[in-house]
Coordinates of C-alpha atoms in Angstrom, one line a residue:
Chain A
M1 CA -47.9 -15.6 -1.1
S2 CA -47.1 -14.7 2.5
P3 CA -44.2 -16.1 4.3
K4 CA -44.8 -19.4 5.8
T5 CA -43.3 -21.4 8.5
L6 CA -42.0 -25.0 8.5
T7 CA -45.1 -26.4 9.7
E8 CA -47.1 -24.3 7.1
K9 CA -44.8 -25.2 4.2
I10 CA -44.7 -28.9 5.1
L11 CA -48.3 -29.3 5.5
S12 CA -49.0 -26.5 2.4
R13 CA -47.2 -29.4 0.1
A14 CA -49.0 -32.4 1.8
A15 CA -52.6 -30.9 1.3
G16 CA -51.7 -29.8 -2.3
K17 CA -52.9 -26.3 -1.4
D18 CA -51.7 -23.5 0.7
V19 CA -52.6 -24.1 4.2
S20 CA -52.8 -21.5 7.6
P21 CA -53.1 -22.5 11.3
G22 CA -56.4 -23.9 12.1
D23 CA -57.2 -25.3 8.6
V24 CA -59.0 -29.0 8.7
I25 CA -56.9 -30.4 5.9
E26 CA -56.7 -33.7 4.1
A27 CA -52.6 -34.5 3.9
K28 CA -50.7 -37.1 2.3
V29 CA -48.2 -39.1 4.2
D30 CA -44.6 -40.2 3.2
I31 CA -43.9 -42.4 5.9
V32 CA -46.5 -44.8 7.9
A33 CA -45.1 -46.7 11.0
F34 CA -46.0 -49.0 13.8
H35 CA -44.2 -51.6 16.0
D36 CA -45.3 -55.1 17.6
L37 CA -47.4 -53.9 20.6
T38 CA -49.7 -51.2 18.3
G39 CA -49.0 -53.1 15.0
Y40 CA -50.9 -55.9 16.0
H41 CA -54.0 -53.5 16.6
V42 CA -53.5 -51.5 13.4
I43 CA -53.7 -54.8 11.6
E44 CA -56.9 -55.9 13.3
V45 CA -58.8 -52.8 12.7
M46 CA -57.7 -53.2 9.1
E47 CA -59.0 -57.2 9.1
K48 CA -62.1 -56.1 11.0
A49 CA -63.0 -53.4 8.1
E50 CA -61.9 -55.9 5.4
M51 CA -59.5 -53.4 4.1
L52 CA -56.6 -55.5 4.8
K53 CA -54.0 -53.6 1.8
V54 CA -51.2 -51.2 2.3
F55 CA -51.3 -48.2 -0.2
D56 CA -47.7 -48.3 -0.7
K57 CA -45.4 -51.1 0.8
N58 CA -42.3 -49.1 0.3
K59 CA -44.0 -46.1 2.5
I60 CA -44.3 -48.5 5.5
V61 CA -42.3 -48.9 8.3
I62 CA -42.4 -51.8 10.9
A63 CA -40.0 -52.5 13.9
F64 CA -40.2 -54.9 17.0
D65 CA -39.3 -53.0 19.6
H66 CA -42.0 -53.0 22.8
L67 CA -42.0 -56.8 23.0
A68 CA -38.5 -57.2 22.0
P69 CA -37.5 -60.1 22.7
P70 CA -41.1 -61.8 23.7
P71 CA -41.4 -61.8 27.4
D72 CA -44.5 -64.2 27.2
V73 CA -46.2 -66.3 24.6
R74 CA -48.9 -63.5 23.9
S75 CA -45.7 -61.1 22.8
A76 CA -44.7 -64.1 20.3
E77 CA -47.9 -64.2 19.0
I78 CA -48.5 -60.8 18.6
Q79 CA -45.4 -60.5 16.8
G80 CA -46.1 -63.8 14.7
Y81 CA -49.2 -62.2 13.5
I82 CA -47.2 -59.3 12.4
R83 CA -44.6 -61.3 10.6
K84 CA -47.3 -62.8 8.6
F85 CA -48.7 -59.5 7.4
V86 CA -45.5 -58.1 6.6
R87 CA -44.9 -61.3 4.3
S88 CA -48.6 -61.2 2.6
Q89 CA -47.9 -57.5 1.9
G90 CA -44.6 -57.9 1.0
I91 CA -43.4 -54.8 3.0
P92 CA -39.7 -54.7 2.7
N93 CA -38.7 -52.2 5.5
F94 CA -39.3 -54.6 8.4
Y95 CA -37.1 -54.7 11.5
D96 CA -37.6 -58.1 13.6
I97 CA -36.3 -58.1 17.4
N98 CA -32.7 -57.6 16.2
Y99 CA -32.8 -54.0 15.1
G100 CA -34.1 -51.7 17.4
I101 CA -36.6 -49.2 18.7
L102 CA -38.5 -47.6 15.9
H103 CA -38.2 -44.2 16.3
E104 CA -34.4 -44.6 16.1
V105 CA -34.7 -46.6 13.0
L106 CA -37.0 -43.9 11.6
I107 CA -34.4 -41.0 12.3
E108 CA -31.4 -43.4 11.4
Q109 CA -32.8 -44.5 7.9
Y110 CA -36.1 -42.9 7.0
A111 CA -37.1 -39.5 7.9
N112 CA -36.0 -36.3 5.8
P113 CA -36.2 -32.7 6.3
G114 CA -40.0 -31.8 5.0
Q115 CA -41.9 -35.0 5.2
V116 CA -44.9 -36.2 6.9
I117 CA -44.7 -39.1 8.9
L118 CA -47.2 -41.0 11.1
A119 CA -46.8 -44.0 13.4
A120 CA -48.8 -45.6 15.9
D121 CA -46.5 -44.7 18.7
S122 CA -47.0 -41.1 20.5
H123 CA -43.4 -40.6 20.6
T124 CA -43.2 -40.8 16.4
T125 CA -42.3 -36.7 17.5
T126 CA -38.7 -37.8 17.5
S127 CA -38.6 -37.6 13.4
G128 CA -39.0 -33.9 14.1
A129 CA -35.3 -34.1 15.0
V130 CA -34.3 -33.9 11.3
G131 CA -37.3 -31.3 10.4
A132 CA -40.1 -33.9 9.6
F133 CA -43.5 -33.1 10.6
A134 CA -44.1 -36.3 12.6
Q135 CA -47.1 -37.4 14.4
G136 CA -48.2 -40.5 16.8
M137 CA -51.8 -41.5 16.2
G138 CA -54.3 -44.3 17.8
A139 CA -54.4 -47.6 15.8
S140 CA -57.5 -46.8 13.9
D141 CA -56.1 -43.6 12.3
I142 CA -52.7 -45.5 11.8
A143 CA -55.1 -48.1 9.9
A144 CA -56.9 -45.8 7.8
A145 CA -53.2 -43.9 6.7
V146 CA -51.8 -47.5 6.1
I147 CA -54.7 -48.0 3.4
T148 CA -55.1 -44.8 1.7
G149 CA -52.1 -42.8 2.3
K150 CA -53.5 -40.1 4.0
T151 CA -54.8 -38.7 6.8
W152 CA -56.7 -35.7 8.4
L153 CA -55.4 -32.9 10.6
V154 CA -55.8 -29.5 12.1
V155 CA -52.8 -27.0 11.3
P156 CA -51.4 -26.5 14.3
Q157 CA -50.2 -22.9 15.2
P158 CA -46.9 -22.6 15.3
F159 CA -44.2 -21.4 17.9
K160 CA -40.7 -20.8 17.7
V161 CA -38.0 -21.5 20.0
I162 CA -34.2 -20.2 19.9
L163 CA -31.2 -22.2 21.3
E164 CA -28.3 -20.1 21.9
G165 CA -24.7 -20.5 22.7
K166 CA -23.1 -24.0 23.4
P167 CA -24.5 -26.3 26.2
A168 CA -22.9 -26.2 29.7
K169 CA -20.8 -29.1 31.0
W170 CA -23.2 -32.6 31.2
I171 CA -25.8 -30.7 29.7
T172 CA -27.9 -32.3 26.7
G173 CA -31.2 -32.4 25.0
K174 CA -33.0 -34.0 28.1
D175 CA -32.2 -30.8 30.1
V176 CA -33.7 -28.7 27.0
A177 CA -36.7 -30.7 26.7
L178 CA -37.2 -30.7 30.9
K179 CA -36.6 -26.9 30.5
L180 CA -39.6 -26.2 28.2
L181 CA -41.5 -28.8 30.2
G182 CA -40.8 -26.9 33.9
D183 CA -41.0 -23.4 32.4
F184 CA -44.5 -23.8 29.9
K185 CA -45.8 -27.0 31.5
A186 CA -47.5 -30.1 29.9
D187 CA -50.7 -28.5 28.4
Y188 CA -49.3 -25.4 27.2
F189 CA -48.4 -26.3 23.3
N190 CA -51.8 -28.1 23.2
G191 CA -52.9 -27.6 19.3
M192 CA -49.4 -25.9 18.6
S193 CA -46.1 -27.2 16.8
I194 CA -42.9 -26.2 17.9
E195 CA -40.1 -25.2 15.7
V196 CA -36.5 -25.0 17.1
F197 CA -34.1 -22.5 15.6
V198 CA -30.4 -23.8 16.6
K199 CA -28.3 -20.6 16.1
D200 CA -25.2 -22.6 16.4
S201 CA -25.8 -25.5 14.0
L202 CA -23.2 -27.7 15.2
S203 CA -23.1 -27.0 19.0
F204 CA -26.4 -29.0 19.2
P205 CA -26.1 -32.4 17.4
M206 CA -28.7 -34.5 16.4
D207 CA -28.5 -37.0 19.6
Y208 CA -29.5 -34.1 21.1
R209 CA -32.3 -32.7 18.9
A210 CA -33.8 -36.5 19.0
T211 CA -34.2 -36.3 22.6
V212 CA -36.1 -32.5 22.5
S213 CA -38.2 -33.9 19.5
N214 CA -39.0 -37.1 21.1
M215 CA -40.3 -35.1 24.2
G216 CA -42.5 -32.8 22.1
I217 CA -45.4 -35.3 23.1
E218 CA -45.0 -34.6 26.4
M219 CA -45.3 -31.1 26.1
N220 CA -48.2 -32.1 24.5
A221 CA -47.0 -30.4 21.0
D222 CA -48.7 -31.6 17.7
A223 CA -45.1 -31.8 16.4
L224 CA -41.7 -30.8 17.3
M225 CA -39.4 -29.9 14.8
F226 CA -35.6 -28.5 14.4
I227 CA -35.2 -26.5 11.4
P228 CA -33.2 -28.6 9.1
D229 CA -29.6 -27.1 8.9
Q230 CA -26.1 -28.1 8.7
E231 CA -26.3 -30.6 11.3
T232 CA -29.1 -32.3 9.7
K233 CA -27.3 -32.8 6.4
R234 CA -24.4 -34.1 8.4
Y235 CA -26.3 -36.4 10.2
I236 CA -28.2 -37.7 7.0
K237 CA -24.9 -38.0 5.0
E238 CA -23.1 -39.8 7.8
M239 CA -26.0 -42.2 8.9
R240 CA -27.2 -42.8 5.0
G241 CA -24.5 -41.3 2.5
Y242 CA -26.3 -38.7 0.7
E243 CA -27.1 -35.1 1.2
P244 CA -31.0 -34.3 1.9
E245 CA -32.7 -31.5 0.3
I246 CA -33.1 -28.9 3.0
I247 CA -36.5 -26.9 3.6
T248 CA -36.5 -23.9 6.1
P249 CA -39.2 -21.2 7.0
D250 CA -39.4 -18.1 5.3
N251 CA -37.2 -15.0 6.9
N252 CA -40.5 -13.1 8.2
A253 CA -42.8 -16.0 8.7
K254 CA -45.0 -15.5 11.8
Y255 CA -45.1 -17.5 14.8
V256 CA -47.9 -16.9 17.7
D257 CA -44.7 -16.6 20.1
E258 CA -41.2 -17.3 20.4
Y259 CA -38.7 -18.2 23.7
T260 CA -35.2 -18.4 24.2
I261 CA -33.1 -20.7 25.7
Q262 CA -29.1 -20.0 26.3
L263 CA -27.6 -23.3 26.3
D264 CA -24.6 -22.4 28.5
K265 CA -26.8 -20.8 31.5
L266 CA -28.6 -24.4 31.8
E267 CA -28.5 -26.5 34.9
P268 CA -28.9 -30.1 35.0
L269 CA -32.7 -30.9 35.4
V270 CA -34.9 -33.7 36.7
A271 CA -38.8 -34.4 36.4
A272 CA -39.8 -35.7 39.8
P273 CA -42.8 -38.0 40.4
H274 CA -45.0 -38.2 39.0
S275 CA -45.6 -35.8 36.2
V276 CA -43.2 -34.8 33.2
D277 CA -43.5 -31.1 34.3
N278 CA -42.5 -31.5 37.6
V279 CA -38.9 -30.2 36.9
K280 CA -36.3 -29.4 39.5
V281 CA -32.6 -28.6 39.3
V282 CA -30.7 -31.7 40.2
N283 CA -29.4 -30.6 43.4
E284 CA -33.3 -30.0 44.8
L285 CA -33.1 -33.8 44.8
E286 CA -29.9 -34.7 45.8
G287 CA -29.5 -37.2 48.3
T288 CA -32.5 -39.0 47.2
P289 CA -32.2 -43.0 47.5
V290 CA -31.9 -44.6 44.2
D291 CA -33.1 -48.4 43.7
Q292 CA -32.5 -48.8 39.7
V293 CA -31.4 -46.8 37.0
Y294 CA -32.3 -46.9 33.5
I295 CA -29.8 -45.7 30.5
G296 CA -31.8 -46.0 27.0
S297 CA -35.1 -45.5 25.4
C298 CA -36.2 -43.5 22.5
T299 CA -35.4 -40.7 24.5
N300 CA -31.8 -41.7 25.5
G301 CA -30.6 -44.5 23.7
R302 CA -28.2 -43.0 21.5
L303 CA -24.0 -43.2 21.2
S304 CA -23.8 -39.5 23.0
D305 CA -25.8 -40.8 25.6
F306 CA -23.4 -43.7 26.2
E307 CA -20.4 -42.0 25.7
I308 CA -21.5 -39.8 28.9
A309 CA -22.4 -42.9 30.9
A310 CA -18.8 -44.4 30.3
K311 CA -16.9 -41.3 31.2
I312 CA -18.9 -40.9 34.3
M313 CA -18.9 -44.8 35.0
K314 CA -15.0 -45.4 33.9
G315 CA -13.3 -47.4 36.6
K316 CA -16.1 -47.3 39.0
R317 CA -19.0 -49.4 40.5
V318 CA -22.5 -48.7 40.3
K319 CA -24.3 -48.9 43.7
S320 CA -27.9 -49.1 42.4
R321 CA -29.3 -51.7 40.0
C322 CA -28.1 -50.0 36.4
I323 CA -29.6 -51.1 32.6
A324 CA -28.3 -49.6 30.1
I325 CA -29.8 -50.0 26.6
P326 CA -28.6 -48.4 23.3
A327 CA -31.7 -47.9 21.0
S328 CA -30.6 -49.9 18.0
Y329 CA -28.2 -52.2 17.0
K330 CA -26.2 -49.5 15.2
M331 CA -26.4 -47.8 18.5
F332 CA -25.1 -51.0 20.1
K333 CA -22.4 -51.7 17.9
E334 CA -21.0 -48.2 17.7
A335 CA -20.8 -48.0 21.6
L336 CA -19.2 -51.4 21.3
E337 CA -16.4 -50.6 19.4
K338 CA -15.7 -47.3 21.4
G339 CA -15.4 -49.4 24.4
Y340 CA -18.4 -47.9 26.4
I341 CA -20.2 -50.8 26.7
Q342 CA -17.4 -52.4 28.1
T343 CA -16.8 -49.7 31.0
L344 CA -20.7 -49.8 31.8
V345 CA -20.5 -53.5 31.9
D346 CA -17.3 -53.4 34.3
A347 CA -19.1 -50.9 36.1
G348 CA -21.9 -53.8 36.8
C349 CA -24.4 -52.5 34.6
I350 CA -27.0 -55.0 32.7
V351 CA -26.3 -54.1 28.8
T352 CA -28.9 -54.9 26.3
Y353 CA -30.0 -53.8 23.1
G354 CA -33.2 -53.0 21.0
T355 CA -36.0 -52.9 23.4
C356 CA -38.6 -50.5 24.9
G357 CA -39.2 -52.8 27.7
P358 CA -38.3 -51.1 30.9
C359 CA -39.5 -47.9 29.9
L360 CA -43.4 -48.5 29.7
G361 CA -42.8 -51.0 32.4
G362 CA -43.6 -53.8 30.1
H363 CA -40.4 -56.4 31.0
F364 CA -36.5 -56.1 31.6
G365 CA -36.4 -54.2 34.5
I366 CA -39.8 -53.5 36.3
A367 CA -40.0 -51.4 39.3
G368 CA -40.9 -53.1 42.7
P369 CA -43.5 -51.3 45.1
G370 CA -41.9 -48.4 47.0
E371 CA -38.6 -48.0 44.9
N372 CA -37.1 -45.1 43.6
I373 CA -36.2 -45.0 39.7
V374 CA -33.9 -42.5 37.9
S375 CA -34.6 -43.1 34.3
T376 CA -33.2 -41.3 31.1
S377 CA -36.9 -42.5 29.5
S378 CA -39.5 -39.8 28.8
R379 CA -42.1 -40.7 31.3
N380 CA -42.4 -40.8 35.2
F381 CA -46.9 -41.4 35.3
K382 CA -47.6 -43.1 38.0
G383 CA -47.3 -47.0 37.5
R384 CA -45.3 -46.0 34.1
M385 CA -42.7 -48.5 34.8
G386 CA -44.2 -51.0 37.1
S387 CA -45.5 -50.7 40.5
N388 CA -47.8 -47.9 41.2
D389 CA -45.8 -47.3 44.4
A390 CA -42.8 -46.7 42.5
K391 CA -41.1 -43.1 42.1
V392 CA -39.7 -42.7 38.8
Y393 CA -37.2 -39.7 38.4
L394 CA -36.3 -38.4 34.7
S395 CA -33.1 -37.2 33.7
G396 CA -30.4 -36.9 31.3
P397 CA -27.6 -39.3 30.9
A398 CA -24.8 -37.4 33.2
V399 CA -27.5 -37.4 36.2
A400 CA -28.7 -40.9 35.7
A401 CA -24.9 -42.5 35.2
I402 CA -23.6 -40.6 38.4
S403 CA -26.8 -41.4 40.5
A404 CA -26.2 -45.3 39.6
I405 CA -22.6 -44.9 41.1
E406 CA -23.3 -42.9 44.3
G407 CA -26.7 -45.0 44.6
K408 CA -28.6 -41.3 45.3
I409 CA -29.6 -38.8 43.2
T410 CA -26.4 -36.8 42.0
D411 CA -25.2 -33.5 40.7
P412 CA -22.9 -34.7 38.1
R413 CA -21.2 -30.9 38.4
V414 CA -19.4 -32.5 41.1
I415 CA -17.1 -34.5 39.1
Chain B
M1 CA -77.2 -36.4 19.6
I2 CA -77.8 -36.1 23.3
V3 CA -75.7 -38.0 25.9
E4 CA -76.8 -38.1 29.9
G5 CA -75.1 -39.3 33.1
S6 CA -74.0 -38.8 36.3
V7 CA -70.7 -37.2 37.2
I8 CA -67.2 -39.1 37.9
K9 CA -64.5 -36.6 38.7
F10 CA -60.7 -36.3 38.1
G11 CA -58.2 -33.6 38.1
D12 CA -55.6 -32.6 35.4
K13 CA -53.0 -34.4 33.7
I14 CA -55.0 -38.1 33.8
D15 CA -52.7 -39.7 31.7
T16 CA -53.0 -43.1 29.2
D17 CA -51.0 -45.2 31.9
I18 CA -53.5 -44.1 34.5
I19 CA -56.3 -44.7 31.6
I20 CA -55.0 -48.7 31.0
P21 CA -51.6 -49.3 32.1
A22 CA -49.5 -51.0 29.6
R23 CA -49.4 -54.7 30.8
Y24 CA -53.0 -54.8 29.6
L25 CA -52.0 -53.8 26.1
K26 CA -51.6 -57.2 24.6
Y27 CA -55.3 -57.5 24.1
T28 CA -57.9 -55.6 22.8
D29 CA -61.0 -57.1 24.0
P30 CA -63.2 -54.1 25.2
Q31 CA -64.5 -56.3 28.3
Y32 CA -61.0 -57.2 29.4
L33 CA -59.7 -53.9 29.0
A34 CA -62.9 -52.3 30.9
Q35 CA -62.3 -54.2 34.0
H36 CA -58.5 -52.4 34.4
A37 CA -59.7 -48.7 33.4
M38 CA -58.2 -46.3 35.9
E39 CA -57.0 -48.9 37.9
P40 CA -53.7 -46.9 39.3
L41 CA -56.2 -44.3 40.5
D42 CA -59.3 -46.5 41.5
P43 CA -59.1 -50.1 40.9
E44 CA -63.1 -49.9 41.8
F45 CA -63.9 -47.5 38.6
Y46 CA -65.1 -49.9 36.5
K47 CA -68.0 -51.2 39.0
K48 CA -68.7 -47.6 39.7
A49 CA -68.8 -46.8 36.1
S50 CA -70.7 -49.4 34.9
K51 CA -74.4 -47.8 35.2
G52 CA -73.4 -45.5 32.7
V53 CA -71.2 -42.1 33.9
I54 CA -69.8 -39.2 32.4
I55 CA -65.9 -38.3 33.2
V56 CA -65.2 -34.6 34.1
A57 CA -61.6 -33.6 34.3
G58 CA -59.0 -31.1 34.1
K59 CA -56.5 -30.1 31.8
V60 CA -54.6 -32.2 28.9
F61 CA -56.9 -35.6 29.6
G62 CA -55.5 -38.8 27.8
M63 CA -51.8 -37.1 27.5
G64 CA -49.1 -39.6 27.0
S65 CA -49.3 -42.9 24.7
S66 CA -51.2 -43.2 21.5
R67 CA -52.7 -46.6 22.7
E68 CA -56.3 -46.6 21.4
Q69 CA -57.1 -49.3 24.4
A70 CA -57.7 -45.9 26.6
A71 CA -60.7 -44.8 24.6
I72 CA -61.7 -48.2 24.1
A73 CA -61.6 -49.6 27.8
L74 CA -63.4 -46.1 29.1
K75 CA -66.2 -46.8 26.9
A76 CA -66.5 -49.9 27.6
A77 CA -66.4 -49.4 31.3
G78 CA -69.6 -47.6 31.0
V79 CA -68.4 -43.8 30.2
K80 CA -70.6 -42.1 27.9
A81 CA -68.9 -39.2 27.4
I82 CA -65.6 -36.9 28.6
I83 CA -65.9 -33.6 29.4
A84 CA -62.4 -32.0 30.3
E85 CA -61.1 -28.4 29.9
S86 CA -58.4 -29.8 27.5
F87 CA -57.7 -32.9 25.4
A88 CA -54.3 -34.4 24.8
R89 CA -54.4 -34.6 20.6
I90 CA -54.0 -38.6 20.3
F91 CA -56.4 -39.3 22.6
Y92 CA -59.2 -37.0 21.4
R93 CA -58.7 -38.6 17.8
N94 CA -58.9 -42.2 19.8
A95 CA -62.3 -41.3 21.6
I96 CA -64.0 -39.8 18.1
N97 CA -62.6 -42.9 16.4
N98 CA -64.4 -45.1 18.6
G99 CA -67.7 -43.5 19.2
L100 CA -67.0 -41.9 22.5
P101 CA -68.0 -38.2 22.8
V102 CA -65.6 -35.7 23.9
I103 CA -66.2 -32.0 25.0
T104 CA -64.0 -29.5 25.7
L105 CA -65.2 -27.3 28.7
P106 CA -63.0 -24.1 30.3
N107 CA -63.4 -24.5 33.9
A108 CA -65.1 -27.8 33.7
T109 CA -63.7 -29.1 37.1
K110 CA -64.8 -26.0 38.9
E111 CA -68.7 -25.8 37.6
I112 CA -69.6 -29.7 38.0
N113 CA -69.7 -31.5 40.8
E114 CA -69.0 -35.0 41.3
G115 CA -72.5 -37.4 41.8
V116 CA -74.4 -34.7 39.4
I117 CA -76.5 -35.4 36.4
V118 CA -75.4 -33.8 33.4
K119 CA -76.7 -33.7 29.8
I120 CA -74.5 -33.0 26.9
N121 CA -75.6 -31.6 23.5
V122 CA -72.3 -33.3 21.5
E123 CA -73.0 -31.1 18.4
T124 CA -73.2 -28.2 20.2
G125 CA -71.4 -28.2 23.0
E126 CA -73.8 -27.2 25.6
V127 CA -73.8 -28.9 28.7
F128 CA -76.8 -28.8 31.0
V129 CA -76.3 -29.0 34.9
G130 CA -79.5 -28.5 37.1
D131 CA -80.8 -24.8 35.8
K132 CA -77.2 -24.1 34.1
V133 CA -76.2 -24.3 30.7
L134 CA -72.5 -24.1 30.5
K135 CA -71.0 -23.6 26.7
G136 CA -68.1 -26.0 25.7
K137 CA -67.0 -26.8 22.5
G138 CA -68.6 -29.7 20.7
I139 CA -67.6 -31.8 18.0
T140 CA -68.3 -30.7 14.4
G141 CA -66.6 -30.9 11.0
M142 CA -65.2 -33.9 10.1
A143 CA -64.9 -35.3 13.4
L144 CA -68.4 -35.1 13.9
E145 CA -69.0 -36.9 10.4
I146 CA -66.3 -39.7 12.2
L147 CA -67.9 -40.0 15.2
K148 CA -71.5 -40.3 13.5
A149 CA -70.1 -43.3 11.1
G150 CA -69.1 -45.1 14.3
G151 CA -65.2 -44.6 13.7
I152 CA -62.5 -43.5 11.1
M153 CA -62.7 -47.1 9.4
E154 CA -66.6 -47.2 9.0
Y155 CA -66.2 -43.4 7.6
L156 CA -63.8 -44.5 5.2
K157 CA -66.0 -47.4 4.4
S158 CA -68.8 -45.2 3.5
I159 CA -67.2 -42.6 1.4
Q160 CA -66.1 -45.9 -0.6
R161 CA -69.3 -46.9 -1.1
V162 CA -70.3 -43.0 -2.1
N163 CA -67.8 -42.9 -4.5

């Protein structure tokens, strides 16, 4: 048998036969997930088709995050409709408004190396952090997967990314994601899966990996997966108490191309409006006034993000409005126990947990006309966070936190 | 499958937040969504599209969110097909699952002008513009079967009937 990449290994198992890039396959799915905003649409499609039965209730994960807590009656109605579905199907893996963001739930508690994971949300790529082949799909595709436990896929072309060295000061996963977006632009990886090899496993922690995988969809990659290693084992053991089985590509597996990033040479990066690939080094934008800062989302709402924000905000007061949202109850609780929440609250931030609200212009922090926002979330599309006339700058937690303190975009390396 | 209409042109990276902003996603009614299609770029889009149009666009049309309402909104507004230099994977599937033909054509924005009438053979990917025939990538295989069935769920039902 020819040597195989991680993509080919995972999809060969899922298809029950040897597959190669370009093949159209039917793949078995290990986990199918949705949230409140897309979930009601998924169930509606199932209802219309009169196929209201899940293939395996234990393989469905549902979390309320986009409309959590419900900002209006329609949102409450949507959630009520899904709760009814959860009860009628007896789905055990259900997280109501009191837990957190679906993608965070998946990597904390469900995703394992080598799995195929589908969810009705584009940022499903996040589960690639632990080495799962994870894709977002629309309501109809997810409805079909919920009913059959299968989907059809085109096997993507695998592309290799190598991370070398230790991240420079204030450099995190966001800078790696923005580096790839800036260098390759938003369309390059269309039809490819990105497999990331970390040379020094423990130098690039799971929090950072989750951010990079999360933004795989911004690169328009079919999937972005970290090759499972010591860090993957450490993370899953710590979160769930067991050591996962590891699946890795063959040594001489073939990739369409490869690209190396030197972590020690990276500078803090920012994506300027209105495109995720409009990437600049932070000092090119220094001094831009900032009305609101958002630290959180499925991209950057993890413990390390709050640790960095707290380090920078300790003993200071924010000049910009600042909203900070840990991605899950677990992240919130740990940030609370470590004192990060206290520090952020003392600095004048609004802190809550478990909502996607501001990221998609839903609620809890909508951008007004003419405002500048620095956000650790994943997208800065026109109108994304509210007004079409607002400007969203994407950054990692260090740039966001220091910019909130200074009231303008600031290079964290001045600290 | 032949589709015909006049062209409305857009550039690169038309994302799903432009096609249908998140604040409208609490609903799936096609007519409601249609009124807000492309709103951030052109609030009058649904009026222009109502006569039946074909969108021509640049790279990664439909990038971003998985929201199926993006495909539903465009179709209900009167878009009969989309020709783009490339598509985002999720949008491409959503379009097919909603019976909206999508044709990949390199250099589409250079070759086709705003307002002209184009005719598309959805299966072969041929795009007829005046005397010119442009060769795009049509819809084949499983995607074509799903498109013809009227979406993935109808396709599933038809398979179950056969089995």
